[in-house]
Amino acid sequence: MSSNDTLQRLAQIIESRLPAQGGDPDKSYVARLLQKGPDAFLKKIGEEATETVMAAKDLDYSGDTVEIKAGLKAKLVGEVADLWFHSLIALVHYGLSPADVMVELERREGTSGIEEKALRKAQHRDASEAVGKT
């Protein structure tokens, strides 16, 4: 079973928690976040992103003790899992899926990150200029 299958199954579970699908906010954390709306789950994404950064920094400055490093690596994995989970909630809310992200990552595969960033910046500039002309 692939990781993509796991993400897709999790997204399907999250989708079942949508208020329109009968998700019960009294019984489900996800349903509660979805009921509260984007501000709630976007705030969680920000919190989890910050906790991911902090866990990585702790690992950077932990020294060489194997036991400590192992615990901090586990903490980093847990924080990334939390970040991905809350990001999946956002994807589902906006009618997207992990497959949409995989398509984008596959599109970027083999492209220089520097070139990709420059292309996105140019596309954003073009879109902004198009909006200004309407």
C-alpha positions as a printed NumPy array, in Angstrom:
array([[  0.   ,   0.   ,   0.   ],
       [  1.461,   3.351,  -0.995],
       [  1.659,   6.538,   1.004],
       [ -0.569,   8.153,  -1.593],
       [ -3.233,   5.523,  -0.818],
       [ -2.977,   6.395,   2.87 ],
       [ -3.378,  10.104,   2.162],
       [ -6.335,   9.427,  -0.14 ],
       [ -8.066,   7.232,   2.463],
       [ -7.517,   9.887,   5.122],
       [ -8.927,  12.56 ,   2.795],
       [-12.017,  10.392,   2.253],
       [-12.501,  10.097,   6.008],
       [-12.122,  13.867,   6.356],
       [-14.639,  14.363,   3.538],
       [-17.123,  12.184,   5.424],
       [-16.836,  14.659,   8.306],
       [-17.989,  17.617,   6.198],
       [-21.175,  19.188,   7.604],
       [-22.882,  18.524,   4.244],
       [-22.001,  14.828,   4.641],
       [-23.481,  14.668,   8.133],
       [-20.275,  15.228,  10.094],
       [-21.157,  15.717,  13.761],
       [-19.082,  18.431,  15.469],
       [-20.012,  16.979,  18.87 ],
       [-18.357,  13.669,  17.971],
       [-15.589,  14.619,  15.542],
       [-12.67 ,  17.011,  15.857],
       [-12.531,  17.32 ,  12.06 ],
       [-16.261,  18.041,  11.803],
       [-15.85 ,  20.709,  14.483],
       [-12.992,  22.382,  12.576],
       [-14.925,  22.212,   9.31 ],
       [-18.054,  23.619,  10.941],
       [-16.065,  26.555,  12.348],
       [-14.808,  27.302,   8.845],
       [-11.495,  28.175,   7.25 ],
       [-10.249,  30.443,  10.025],
       [-10.213,  27.471,  12.422],
       [ -8.327,  24.98 ,  10.279],
       [ -6.059,  27.577,   8.681],
       [ -5.037,  28.707,  12.161],
       [ -4.232,  25.053,  12.974],
       [ -2.091,  24.8  ,   9.835],
       [ -0.145,  27.862,  10.977],
       [  0.299,  26.423,  14.459],
       [  1.415,  23.047,  13.137],
       [  3.83 ,  24.673,  10.674],
       [  5.391,  26.624,  13.542],
       [  5.621,  23.483,  15.686],
       [  7.254,  21.651,  12.77 ],
       [  9.883,  24.372,  12.452],
       [ 10.507,  24.338,  16.205],
       [ 10.88 ,  20.533,  16.236],
       [ 13.376,  20.709,  13.369],
       [ 15.347,  23.445,  15.136],
       [ 15.394,  21.383,  18.341],
       [ 16.854,  18.533,  16.3  ],
       [ 19.474,  20.857,  14.78 ],
       [ 20.665,  21.989,  18.193],
       [ 20.236,  18.769,  20.174],
       [ 23.846,  17.626,  20.21 ],
       [ 24.935,  14.104,  19.422],
       [ 23.108,  12.023,  22.02 ],
       [ 21.485,   9.164,  20.088],
       [ 18.543,   8.804,  22.462],
       [ 17.753,  12.509,  22.405],
       [ 18.056,  12.658,  18.602],
       [ 15.72 ,   9.661,  18.239],
       [ 13.094,  11.328,  20.401],
       [ 13.416,  14.609,  18.532],
       [ 13.188,  12.86 ,  15.166],
       [  9.979,  11.194,  16.34 ],
       [  8.702,  14.602,  17.461],
       [  9.485,  16.104,  14.042],
       [  7.677,  13.254,  12.276],
       [  4.673,  13.766,  14.555],
       [  4.567,  17.495,  13.869],
       [  4.815,  16.964,  10.104],
       [  1.982,  14.416,  10.374],
       [ -0.122,  17.028,  12.208],
       [  0.727,  19.609,   9.526],
       [ -0.198,  17.249,   6.704],
       [ -3.41 ,  16.225,   8.469],
       [ -4.608,  19.799,   8.885],
       [ -3.526,  20.592,   5.318],
       [ -5.711,  17.682,   4.164],
       [ -8.641,  19.284,   5.977],
       [ -8.039,  22.464,   3.97 ],
       [ -7.783,  20.529,   0.707],
       [-11.058,  18.72 ,   1.375],
       [-12.798,  21.951,   2.368],
       [-11.766,  23.538,  -0.924],
       [-12.808,  20.501,  -2.988],
       [ -9.275,  19.267,  -3.605],
       [ -7.505,  16.001,  -2.844],
       [ -4.03 ,  14.618,  -2.22 ],
       [ -4.067,  13.52 ,  -5.869],
       [ -4.198,  17.187,  -6.908],
       [ -1.054,  17.855,  -4.893],
       [  0.644,  14.759,  -6.327],
       [ -0.105,  15.95 ,  -9.877],
       [  1.506,  19.296,  -9.064],
       [  4.558,  17.643,  -7.51 ],
       [  4.89 ,  15.357, -10.518],
       [  4.614,  18.393, -12.809],
       [  7.481,  20.013, -10.927],
       [  9.632,  16.888, -10.911],
       [ 12.86 ,  17.447, -12.798],
       [ 12.382,  21.215, -12.824],
       [ 14.903,  23.383, -11.076],
       [ 13.454,  24.904,  -7.933],
       [ 14.927,  28.244,  -8.912],
       [ 13.286,  28.074, -12.35 ],
       [  9.982,  26.944, -10.816],
       [  9.959,  29.837,  -8.36 ],
       [ 10.76 ,  32.348, -11.124],
       [  7.957,  30.923, -13.274],
       [  5.43 ,  31.152, -10.427],
       [  6.515,  34.739,  -9.73 ],
       [  6.046,  35.66 , -13.407],
       [  2.636,  33.961, -13.51 ],
       [  1.561,  35.818, -10.363],
       [  2.744,  39.128, -11.858],
       [  0.869,  38.403, -15.112],
       [ -2.302,  37.523, -13.208],
       [ -2.052,  40.712, -11.14 ],
       [ -1.609,  42.799, -14.266],
       [ -4.611,  41.095, -15.915],
       [ -6.788,  41.893, -12.894],
       [ -5.656,  45.53 , -13.038],
       [ -6.723,  45.809, -16.683],
       [-10.293,  44.632, -16.082]])
